[in-house]
XYZ file of C-alpha atoms in Angstrom:
706
model
C 67.037 79.061 75.412
C 63.804 80.837 76.333
C 60.985 78.355 76.882
C 58.238 80.886 77.640
C 54.838 80.432 76.062
C 52.693 83.487 75.347
C 49.614 81.829 76.812
C 51.186 80.974 80.182
C 50.977 84.471 81.606
C 50.322 83.150 85.145
C 53.817 81.608 85.124
C 55.745 84.661 83.798
C 56.376 86.277 87.184
C 59.841 85.595 88.636
C 59.583 83.285 91.659
C 62.053 85.485 93.558
C 61.080 89.106 92.872
C 57.461 88.470 91.748
C 57.909 90.839 88.784
C 56.988 89.841 85.270
C 59.311 92.396 83.610
C 61.397 90.992 80.777
C 64.440 93.295 80.726
C 67.702 91.370 80.137
C 69.908 94.454 80.624
C 68.544 95.050 84.143
C 67.462 91.662 85.466
C 69.203 89.217 83.181
C 67.468 86.772 80.860
C 64.025 85.661 81.942
C 63.805 81.869 81.850
C 60.679 79.721 82.146
C 60.631 75.971 82.828
C 57.067 74.937 81.976
C 57.570 71.395 83.277
C 58.126 72.657 86.815
C 55.910 75.740 86.517
C 58.964 77.930 87.188
C 59.983 81.363 85.885
C 63.056 83.168 87.109
C 65.220 86.174 86.275
C 68.824 85.097 85.803
C 70.232 87.864 88.035
C 67.688 87.162 90.786
C 68.798 83.538 90.763
C 72.509 84.289 90.454
C 72.642 86.803 93.332
C 70.463 84.894 95.821
C 72.483 84.332 98.965
C 71.503 80.740 99.829
C 71.960 78.894 96.552
C 74.943 77.466 94.679
C 75.396 76.103 91.188
C 75.700 72.366 91.795
C 74.758 71.029 88.365
C 76.196 71.226 84.896
C 75.367 74.165 82.612
C 72.613 72.260 80.814
C 70.983 71.010 84.038
C 68.128 72.866 85.696
C 68.446 76.605 85.013
C 72.007 77.430 83.984
C 73.338 74.708 86.317
C 71.114 75.620 89.301
C 69.139 72.494 90.148
C 65.340 72.773 90.379
C 65.209 71.395 93.938
C 67.825 73.935 95.061
C 65.816 76.748 93.500
C 62.659 75.629 95.349
C 64.574 75.448 98.670
C 65.921 78.973 98.100
C 62.448 80.281 97.291
C 61.187 78.686 100.488
C 64.041 80.247 102.503
C 63.449 83.696 100.994
C 59.710 83.527 101.696
C 60.507 83.972 105.376
C 62.611 87.131 104.782
C 61.076 90.590 104.401
C 62.540 93.055 101.874
C 63.787 96.189 103.617
C 62.754 98.239 100.584
C 59.287 97.098 99.520
C 58.441 95.390 102.870
C 57.251 92.235 101.065
C 58.462 88.692 101.648
C 60.793 86.819 99.313
C 63.984 88.873 99.836
C 66.566 86.293 98.751
C 69.575 88.630 98.633
C 71.426 89.872 101.729
C 74.202 92.401 102.259
C 77.537 90.671 102.888
C 78.826 93.383 105.222
C 79.393 91.997 108.767
C 76.465 92.604 111.162
C 74.309 94.055 108.349
C 70.861 92.391 108.436
C 69.387 94.002 105.307
C 67.750 91.733 102.738
C 66.074 92.765 99.497
C 64.813 91.632 96.107
C 67.155 92.174 93.193
C 64.972 94.884 91.543
C 64.523 96.602 94.903
C 68.268 96.531 95.419
C 68.765 98.221 92.067
C 66.190 100.821 93.040
C 68.108 101.655 96.256
C 71.435 101.619 94.365
C 72.887 98.465 95.871
C 75.999 96.929 94.320
C 75.916 93.359 92.971
C 79.289 91.845 92.071
C 79.024 89.296 89.258
C 82.306 87.606 90.125
C 83.924 85.554 92.887
C 81.280 84.704 95.514
C 78.699 86.972 93.821
C 78.516 89.291 96.789
C 75.937 92.044 97.180
C 76.223 95.260 99.191
C 73.456 97.486 100.492
C 73.404 101.241 99.928
C 75.301 101.904 103.171
C 78.108 99.386 102.607
C 78.570 99.418 98.835
C 82.103 99.944 97.415
C 82.907 103.410 96.102
C 85.555 104.846 93.819
C 88.122 106.921 95.673
C 89.273 109.998 93.754
C 92.140 111.770 95.524
C 91.608 115.100 93.759
C 89.038 116.452 91.348
C 90.482 118.939 88.867
C 87.378 118.931 86.683
C 85.368 122.097 87.194
C 83.162 121.648 84.137
C 81.028 118.827 82.803
C 82.660 116.086 80.773
C 81.051 113.766 78.211
C 80.279 110.134 78.911
C 82.680 108.469 76.502
C 79.948 106.046 75.387
C 76.805 108.148 74.865
C 78.679 111.524 74.763
C 76.091 113.233 76.973
C 77.666 115.618 79.492
C 77.869 114.522 83.116
C 79.299 115.929 86.331
C 82.718 114.224 86.839
C 81.977 113.218 90.445
C 82.049 109.490 91.314
C 78.649 108.194 92.425
C 76.474 105.133 91.954
C 75.378 106.229 88.485
C 78.670 107.854 87.427
C 81.853 105.758 87.166
C 85.382 106.624 86.175
C 87.830 104.457 84.266
C 90.677 103.149 86.460
C 93.184 103.410 83.612
C 92.236 106.759 82.010
C 91.696 109.718 84.312
C 89.554 111.621 81.815
C 87.181 108.751 80.939
C 83.790 108.925 82.679
C 80.678 106.810 82.100
C 77.028 106.396 82.981
C 76.520 103.092 84.800
C 73.669 102.196 82.446
C 75.858 102.904 79.407
C 78.600 100.663 80.776
C 76.181 97.832 81.504
C 74.693 97.894 78.008
C 78.203 98.075 76.536
C 79.345 95.097 78.644
C 76.386 92.938 77.628
C 76.888 93.708 73.942
C 80.682 93.367 73.968
C 81.109 90.387 76.279
C 84.237 89.504 78.178
C 86.388 89.384 75.043
C 85.633 92.902 73.767
C 84.623 94.920 76.854
C 87.420 97.396 77.493
C 88.218 101.042 78.204
C 86.883 103.237 75.418
C 89.954 105.489 75.601
C 93.025 103.267 75.987
C 91.455 99.843 75.213
C 92.803 98.322 78.444
C 90.774 95.251 79.410
C 92.381 93.671 82.519
C 92.454 96.665 84.878
C 89.251 98.073 83.420
C 87.190 94.878 83.766
C 88.443 94.226 87.300
C 87.275 97.648 88.465
C 83.950 97.422 86.645
C 83.224 94.022 88.217
C 84.001 95.506 91.648
C 81.530 98.311 90.965
C 78.749 95.918 89.957
C 78.910 95.765 86.153
C 77.976 92.343 84.807
C 80.332 91.182 82.036
C 78.900 88.026 80.444
C 81.266 85.301 79.315
C 80.143 85.324 75.703
C 81.248 86.612 72.353
C 80.250 90.108 71.260
C 76.712 90.484 69.957
C 77.952 91.788 66.625
C 80.047 88.642 66.179
C 77.007 86.413 66.680
C 74.681 88.256 64.305
C 74.132 86.442 61.025
C 75.491 88.302 57.966
C 76.660 91.092 60.294
C 79.403 92.156 57.882
C 77.549 91.636 54.640
C 77.720 95.355 53.806
C 81.530 95.187 53.824
C 81.371 93.074 50.694
C 79.707 95.959 48.851
C 81.974 98.495 47.152
C 81.283 102.196 47.622
C 80.450 103.617 44.200
C 79.544 107.266 44.602
C 81.365 110.571 44.186
C 81.348 112.352 47.561
C 83.472 115.441 46.831
C 81.788 118.757 47.534
C 81.594 119.686 43.863
C 80.942 116.758 41.543
C 81.586 117.731 37.919
C 79.965 114.697 36.312
C 76.875 115.642 34.321
C 75.533 112.100 34.732
C 75.402 112.452 38.502
C 77.356 111.315 41.547
C 76.438 107.634 41.104
C 77.751 107.458 37.541
C 80.764 105.167 37.201
C 82.491 104.618 33.849
C 85.576 102.372 34.184
C 88.716 103.267 32.240
C 87.652 106.904 31.881
C 87.921 110.123 33.827
C 84.472 109.333 35.305
C 85.666 106.141 36.971
C 85.024 106.222 40.715
C 88.096 105.938 42.971
C 87.561 104.943 46.608
C 89.492 106.367 49.577
C 92.545 104.182 50.070
C 92.203 104.422 53.874
C 88.528 103.862 54.698
C 87.003 102.805 51.374
C 83.709 104.426 52.402
C 84.078 107.623 50.359
C 84.697 108.060 46.675
C 85.442 110.511 43.899
C 85.411 110.581 40.131
C 88.990 110.797 38.873
C 88.188 114.105 37.159
C 86.468 115.594 40.220
C 89.706 115.340 42.252
C 92.107 115.964 39.353
C 93.423 112.397 39.485
C 95.262 111.440 36.316
C 95.004 107.673 36.657
C 93.486 104.909 38.761
C 96.871 104.139 40.335
C 97.108 107.600 41.955
C 96.379 107.565 45.697
C 93.395 109.446 47.130
C 92.118 109.970 50.676
C 88.887 111.589 51.792
C 89.036 114.693 54.012
C 88.205 112.735 57.196
C 91.055 110.287 56.634
C 93.485 113.095 55.781
C 92.704 114.649 59.162
C 93.275 111.349 60.981
C 96.525 110.705 59.109
C 97.890 114.088 60.091
C 96.739 114.076 63.714
C 98.233 110.622 64.290
C 101.689 112.235 64.060
C 103.183 109.133 62.447
C 105.131 110.953 59.798
C 108.444 109.240 59.135
C 111.464 111.069 57.978
C 112.772 109.790 54.671
C 115.948 107.757 54.940
C 119.096 109.235 53.534
C 120.231 107.884 50.189
C 123.391 108.493 48.204
C 122.146 110.256 45.123
C 123.279 109.292 41.660
C 125.736 111.742 40.143
C 124.276 114.730 38.345
C 124.368 114.796 34.592
C 126.654 117.765 34.162
C 128.716 116.737 31.131
C 132.444 117.243 31.410
C 132.490 117.973 35.128
C 130.432 115.635 37.293
C 130.165 112.607 35.041
C 133.672 111.522 35.932
C 133.638 112.380 39.657
C 134.576 109.387 41.742
C 132.090 107.984 44.264
C 132.928 107.382 47.896
C 130.870 104.626 49.476
C 129.607 104.844 53.037
C 131.688 102.800 55.537
C 128.450 101.426 57.010
C 126.796 100.302 53.789
C 127.901 97.912 51.042
C 129.039 99.717 47.938
C 126.328 100.083 45.309
C 126.468 100.830 41.644
C 124.751 103.986 40.380
C 122.108 101.771 38.762
C 121.133 100.081 41.995
C 121.065 103.462 43.745
C 118.644 104.771 41.133
C 116.362 101.772 41.661
C 116.398 102.370 45.421
C 115.380 105.976 44.871
C 112.576 104.936 42.546
C 111.271 102.512 45.137
C 111.487 105.209 47.788
C 109.665 107.654 45.533
C 106.856 105.252 44.709
C 106.389 104.486 48.388
C 105.739 108.134 49.171
C 104.041 109.146 45.923
C 101.122 111.348 46.938
C 99.439 114.468 45.660
C 101.117 117.601 47.047
C 97.812 119.440 47.451
C 96.572 116.582 49.651
C 99.702 116.803 51.789
C 99.318 120.564 52.231
C 95.652 120.185 53.123
C 96.720 117.716 55.816
C 99.146 120.299 57.206
C 96.338 122.842 57.031
C 94.368 120.923 59.658
C 96.689 122.559 62.212
C 95.237 125.993 61.480
C 92.929 127.041 64.294
C 89.781 129.111 64.018
C 91.403 131.896 66.008
C 92.446 134.711 63.681
C 95.547 136.908 63.797
C 95.424 140.180 61.885
C 98.651 141.239 60.178
C 99.115 144.931 59.378
C 101.057 145.039 56.118
C 102.526 148.006 54.298
C 102.633 147.081 50.601
C 105.290 149.733 50.031
C 107.620 147.810 52.365
C 106.382 144.246 52.272
C 109.529 142.644 53.758
C 109.870 144.848 56.838
C 106.178 144.755 57.717
C 106.080 140.969 57.221
C 109.123 140.550 59.473
C 107.525 142.714 62.169
C 104.275 140.739 61.954
C 105.878 137.287 62.075
C 108.277 138.263 64.862
C 105.498 139.649 67.030
C 105.317 137.659 70.245
C 101.546 137.269 69.807
C 101.919 135.737 66.350
C 101.211 132.021 66.104
C 101.754 130.239 62.743
C 98.773 127.992 63.452
C 96.337 130.929 63.727
C 94.285 131.853 60.683
C 95.816 134.888 58.941
C 93.867 138.045 58.189
C 95.605 140.858 56.304
C 94.987 144.583 56.623
C 96.900 146.982 54.362
C 98.153 150.193 55.930
C 99.939 153.224 54.531
C 103.246 154.332 56.025
C 103.209 157.704 57.811
C 99.436 157.888 57.517
C 98.411 160.207 60.343
C 94.801 159.032 60.089
C 95.771 155.394 60.652
C 93.515 154.240 57.848
C 93.522 150.594 56.857
C 91.620 148.474 54.382
C 91.131 144.707 54.021
C 93.855 142.906 52.124
C 94.117 139.574 50.371
C 96.084 136.970 52.307
C 97.064 135.203 49.099
C 98.171 138.456 47.469
C 100.297 139.285 50.520
C 101.941 135.845 50.492
C 102.469 136.093 46.736
C 104.252 139.445 47.073
C 106.320 138.045 49.935
C 107.431 135.032 47.853
C 108.410 137.393 44.999
C 110.545 139.400 47.395
C 112.237 136.297 48.787
C 113.059 135.005 45.323
C 114.825 138.263 44.445
C 116.377 138.892 47.870
C 120.052 138.708 48.771
C 119.357 135.563 50.820
C 119.497 133.513 47.620
C 121.896 133.489 44.675
C 121.558 132.194 41.163
C 119.480 133.068 38.130
C 116.539 130.673 37.833
C 117.451 127.797 40.167
C 118.702 129.359 43.378
C 120.859 128.295 46.291
C 121.409 130.003 49.616
C 123.879 132.860 49.622
C 126.341 133.846 52.332
C 125.165 137.156 53.790
C 126.793 137.792 57.152
C 124.436 140.616 58.079
C 121.376 138.509 57.246
C 122.848 135.643 59.267
C 123.402 137.971 62.211
C 119.779 139.175 62.030
C 118.490 135.573 61.749
C 116.874 136.342 58.394
C 117.533 132.878 56.951
C 115.375 131.393 59.698
C 112.661 133.933 58.973
C 112.831 133.118 55.249
C 112.301 129.397 55.930
C 109.461 130.224 58.280
C 107.798 132.457 55.667
C 108.049 129.736 53.019
C 106.455 127.207 55.372
C 103.637 129.578 56.324
C 102.950 130.382 52.668
C 102.610 126.707 51.733
C 100.311 125.770 54.624
C 98.158 128.922 54.576
C 97.347 128.677 50.894
C 100.013 130.918 49.414
C 102.085 130.242 46.298
C 105.001 127.824 46.225
C 108.567 129.174 45.778
C 109.399 127.265 42.599
C 112.974 128.586 42.541
C 114.903 126.023 44.625
C 117.838 124.378 42.880
C 117.869 120.584 42.906
C 120.985 120.801 45.053
C 119.288 122.911 47.735
C 116.271 120.601 47.663
C 118.432 117.460 47.978
C 120.316 118.985 50.901
C 117.013 119.560 52.702
C 115.698 116.071 51.978
C 118.749 113.773 52.002
C 121.280 115.895 53.873
C 124.282 117.901 52.609
C 126.574 114.906 53.113
C 124.601 112.963 50.493
C 124.354 115.751 47.916
C 126.740 116.523 45.053
C 126.510 120.058 43.577
C 126.999 120.819 39.878
C 128.572 123.721 38.015
C 125.194 125.420 37.494
C 124.983 125.878 41.271
C 127.958 128.274 41.205
C 126.807 131.857 40.666
C 130.252 133.418 41.299
C 131.787 133.953 37.850
C 135.424 133.742 39.039
C 134.880 130.477 40.914
C 133.027 129.013 37.938
C 135.979 129.905 35.679
C 138.424 128.166 38.016
C 136.314 124.998 37.944
C 136.040 125.085 34.152
C 139.803 125.581 33.703
C 140.582 122.684 36.050
C 138.103 120.413 34.347
C 139.287 121.227 30.803
C 142.960 120.623 31.562
C 144.276 117.990 29.125
C 147.638 117.185 30.723
C 149.025 116.953 34.234
C 151.247 119.959 33.501
C 148.263 122.088 32.471
C 146.404 120.997 35.572
C 149.310 121.897 37.891
C 149.651 125.253 36.141
C 146.026 126.110 36.858
C 146.441 125.015 40.468
C 149.507 127.222 40.893
C 147.589 130.226 39.577
C 144.722 129.562 41.981
C 146.954 128.436 44.843
C 145.863 131.109 47.336
C 142.161 130.502 46.724
C 142.464 126.709 46.953
C 144.523 126.993 50.112
C 141.981 129.375 51.643
C 139.064 126.993 51.081
C 141.081 123.905 52.062
C 140.920 122.177 48.687
C 144.638 121.811 47.877
C 145.506 118.214 47.037
C 148.486 116.359 45.613
C 148.188 115.942 41.844
C 149.739 112.785 40.409
C 147.439 111.893 37.509
C 145.063 113.805 35.281
C 142.055 112.061 36.827
C 142.815 113.841 40.118
C 141.128 116.896 38.639
C 137.690 115.318 39.130
C 138.108 114.979 42.881
C 139.457 118.526 43.021
C 136.413 119.861 41.157
C 134.166 117.908 43.490
C 135.879 119.412 46.558
C 135.532 122.960 45.219
C 131.855 122.485 44.407
C 131.068 120.978 47.812
C 132.866 123.810 49.590
C 131.405 126.692 47.586
C 127.797 125.475 47.344
C 127.386 123.578 50.633
C 130.106 124.051 53.241
C 130.422 127.803 52.706
C 126.750 128.353 53.520
C 126.431 125.747 56.263
C 125.312 128.281 58.900
C 122.641 129.905 56.662
C 121.457 126.432 55.631
C 120.951 125.229 59.207
C 119.099 128.425 60.079
C 116.924 128.206 56.960
C 116.218 124.546 57.689
C 115.019 125.348 61.220
C 112.626 127.966 59.873
C 111.254 125.503 57.338
C 110.272 123.185 60.207
C 107.442 125.582 61.038
C 104.072 123.761 61.041
C 105.874 120.493 60.220
C 106.615 121.474 56.613
C 110.217 120.212 56.471
C 109.238 116.835 57.896
C 106.537 116.546 55.264
C 109.008 117.464 52.496
C 111.453 114.815 53.716
C 108.700 112.195 53.862
C 107.357 112.958 50.372
C 110.235 114.441 48.334
C 108.819 113.521 44.940
C 105.607 115.462 45.572
C 107.297 118.595 46.937
C 110.036 118.714 44.317
C 107.409 119.674 41.735
C 106.465 122.874 43.599
C 109.774 123.838 45.209
C 112.055 123.362 42.191
C 109.681 124.098 39.306
C 107.424 126.989 38.414
C 103.700 126.235 38.036
C 102.425 125.168 34.643
C 101.267 127.915 32.312
C 97.630 128.891 32.630
C 95.240 128.091 29.805
C 91.717 129.087 28.898
C 90.430 125.703 30.086
C 92.264 125.922 33.419
C 90.803 129.348 34.181
C 87.372 128.343 32.940
C 87.368 125.335 35.281
C 88.862 127.356 38.140
C 86.180 130.061 38.268
C 82.721 128.952 39.300
C 79.538 130.881 38.610
C 78.675 132.629 41.871
C 75.299 134.060 40.870
C 72.785 133.421 38.111
C 74.718 134.604 35.073
C 73.764 136.700 32.124
C 73.970 134.126 29.318
C 75.488 136.586 26.845
C 78.095 137.855 29.348
C 79.117 134.317 30.237
C 79.597 133.550 26.562
C 81.686 136.704 26.186
C 83.816 135.543 29.158
C 84.619 132.182 27.571
C 85.394 133.857 24.235
C 87.626 136.348 26.016
C 89.630 133.596 27.696
C 90.194 131.918 24.348
C 91.266 135.235 22.765
C 93.782 135.834 25.565
C 95.204 132.326 25.113
C 95.509 132.900 21.355
C 97.416 136.153 21.896
C 94.629 138.350 20.551
C 94.488 140.445 23.703
C 96.887 142.788 25.476
C 96.416 140.913 28.754
C 97.613 137.443 29.763
C 96.072 134.589 31.699
C 98.278 135.495 34.646
C 97.020 139.103 34.508
C 93.422 137.922 34.822
C 94.238 135.694 37.813
C 96.202 138.456 39.555
C 93.385 140.930 38.965
C 90.863 138.579 40.600
C 92.927 136.869 43.317
C 96.274 138.631 43.698
C 98.147 135.463 42.636
C 99.773 134.807 39.263
C 99.416 131.034 39.667
C 97.165 128.543 41.424
C 98.524 127.832 44.943
C 99.414 124.179 45.585
C 96.780 123.959 48.324
C 94.191 125.637 46.092
C 92.278 128.865 46.523
C 90.159 129.501 49.561
C 87.500 130.612 48.887
C 87.162 129.123 45.408
C 87.439 131.823 42.680
C 84.042 132.824 41.376
C 82.430 134.954 38.704
C 79.381 137.143 38.870
C 77.788 139.242 36.142
C 76.995 142.827 37.101
C 75.477 145.679 35.176
C 78.671 147.716 35.338
C 80.864 149.207 32.632
C 84.152 147.678 33.784
C 85.214 144.483 35.562
C 85.819 144.504 39.310
C 88.268 142.204 41.078
C 87.713 141.387 44.764
C 90.988 139.790 45.855
C 89.786 139.172 49.405
C 86.990 136.899 48.187
C 88.664 135.762 44.918
C 85.651 137.092 43.072
C 85.624 138.587 39.585
C 82.644 140.700 38.525
C 82.445 140.900 34.742
C 80.490 143.639 32.933
C 77.285 143.089 31.026
C 77.741 144.633 27.570
C 75.854 144.582 24.306
C 78.753 143.393 22.117
C 81.804 141.192 22.583
C 84.078 143.952 21.254
C 82.933 146.291 24.003
C 83.366 143.478 26.559
C 86.966 142.768 25.491
C 87.952 146.434 25.371
C 86.581 147.050 28.856
C 88.296 143.950 30.243
C 91.654 144.749 28.613
C 91.610 148.398 29.636
C 90.717 147.774 33.286
C 93.019 144.810 33.908
C 95.990 146.338 32.086
C 95.795 149.715 33.818
C 95.022 148.329 37.268
C 98.038 146.003 37.226
C 100.235 148.714 35.713
C 99.365 151.027 38.583
C 100.038 148.323 41.165
C 103.411 147.490 39.574
C 104.451 151.131 39.618
C 103.592 151.351 43.302
C 105.575 148.238 44.150
C 108.488 148.509 41.710
C 110.670 150.391 44.170
C 110.631 147.652 46.818
C 110.473 144.341 44.939
C 114.022 143.061 44.761
C 115.370 145.219 47.566
């Protein structure tokens, strides 16, 4: 398009403005026609008041005929610019009775408005259109949404506001560059992506939007880099000895890319991924996924019957009136499909929830001698916000000096989860369901329990691990789609009634049992007409549903509301398979390898002491020590297991010239002693850990379980 020749410098000045500047963003493309000894800026030509485009696009200069251009130059030579006072002012203000004329660059200098649409009108500095803002609620500077530099949010020639987004402000120069690069097809509001309203207003305010494709679409091989796969481990701590760029397919050192952006990667081992099929997202994408708020609640499914031999195997199914009846096999396949759809790592999900936690810190004053009451007081405080970062300070009851000392947040949450597991709010031995405690219901303690569980999960505390499958299914799929089993019944008398009904071998035996339990069955509304022996299965089902679900409906609803804190319940319902592993099952047993990988070396270690540490871990695992793996973790962090969201900060080890180990639970740091022999090292470790934990258990034994 450009026919300029470097040697023809005498012809490079625009015939209208007499400037030889070549700045497409300001003056448009500079075009030279050597045949007619003519050079012109596109905008100078386009905005001149006495010329029209009479030719086709390929004729003359962009459709402006050469003879018309010469006539316009001749006309403008008689007009003096009101800015620079020189002749050649081809552009005039369109306002009635305004006699001002100016060159295009001079008009820009005096902040005139040139509209690149319609009749291509121009307006002088006194008659230019302005943006009317009815009220200005912005007292502080706001960033230009293109360059992000702060500007005063006051409409002016150089500062424009989006017509469709009230909080979107721009530099005029930024908008013009954006419009030239994006073209008419991609130029839009940077906030809401509106193009029609946005472009109309920008054209009115003098932004030129060329009718062309975006510059990035026209660039050759513009997307070539997208064909290259990211092959680098980007996690904060890469464990591969061969380096971050090492990629060994079909091994734990194979690099897995983020499934969302594909521009970050991790070795499978560095993110504890067990296989290539397991999903992984980088931290940036996890944040975007959470903040988008597009979590979908899992659909309700009729669960297959539990495998409780002799009781639930023979219970009849009742199909939903809105859905076609399905066989148990097809239901199982539906659940498997649902599970695979939402299969994600639970630690990743909890980290996503953790993005809600603000930098603002709330200090909780906790009395370890009465963990439940002090936790209730702290969480019920009107200034407490679950999204604030938690800081724990331990206080002593009836201490006249008001002394306090820093506490471990994870230790506090661990003690709180222990109390909840053994509290009267739940019933059962290992797998627990909600109990019916009228006083607790009156004091709204079930809500508080759900809230505490949610806070523990999001803030890096331990998982409960004691939910029964029935309680979990009620939370995820709804009580109406859950069938309890005999193991859910903790009341011995009720369990005996169910067993007697289920083991009846004749109709007479069955009726006899019902007569003996008549008052109880009538009270709970489970009396039914018995005509055949198979009626016992429906009767057992009714008793189980009443005792495990309907009886505790009020506590369940309250507990469920508390569990919605920080969006935890919604996350559980969206990803049931992931959360079932931490809500219904205890963490896996610790091993020497797990602890060795968990603790990082915080300072330059003493080689001998570090060797003693690894030998000590192996001895503990082999049962050659009086302590356990859990004892070591509690001593260093206050937790007996690794929280689902991981430790923060990461547990570390340092070697100190001390006689006995020191555990700093606030920083998850373990200082190990430097000794001459391994025997001395083990004895010192065993003695300190055993006696420290024994003392702590004695102090807390009177309140755990109350």
